[in-house]
Amino acid sequence: MTFPGPEAFGELAANISEILYTEGQIQQRVLEIGATVSRDYEGRRPLLVGVLKGVFPFMADLMRSITIPAEVDFMAIASYSPEERRRGVVRLQKDIEQPIDGRHVLFVEDVVDTGLTLHYILDQLKSRNPASLHVCTMFDKPSRRLIRLPIRYKGFDLPDRFVVGYGLDYRELYRNLPFVGMLRAGVFRPEDAKKESPK
Ligand code: IMP
Ligand code: MG
């Protein structure tokens, strides 16, 4: 399946100043990651875990690029205050449905930014004694990182800019774009940079 091109996304595309990664580039990279994961986890029946909502397009594409038996589960985190976020506190609204002790867990992310959310969730998961726990992210903003995190599989790096598409939202819109781009200046309100959006 090929999704509609950028020009078909009229109102949404009009607010994108620059496409950073096209649908084709994203799909190609996801296929490569899927092939690598399939090789690395052969015979281990990995459990892919993601946090809603931003990760859903990547998770769907990644799952279908993985050719070995694999399971998927999701968590949801509650909206949190900037203060809680600075302390790296995350409130779980929905946990995964199964125990993970002895399981090979691959944590799947849409974008790793400061890394605070991910760090907290990984700590939680580690305490449940998985056989292994690694991170796979479609996008990475390494220049924004506040905490060191090992990332085993990565799609693409992003500049320190606010981007939307392929699951990433601005005020809950733009998630359906099959590509990733920068919001046009004037659309993004500077005060939103300080606010934290839940996934
Ligand atoms: P952090 O790594 O704890 O800072 O949180 C990363 C989360 O912030 C992601 O899962 C997204 O929900 C959100 N986020 C970070 N950068 C962007 C962006 O450029 N566009 C949309 N959401 C973003
Ligand atoms: Mg968000």
Coordinates of C-alpha atoms and ligand atoms in Angstrom, one line a residue, residues 169 175 197-199, ligand 2:
D169 CA 1.3 15.2 16.8
R175 CA -0.4 12.0 13.3
S197 CA 2.0 16.7 25.8
P198 CA 1.3 13.1 26.7
K199 CA 2.0 10.7 24.0
Ligands
MG2 MG 2.9 14.2 21.7

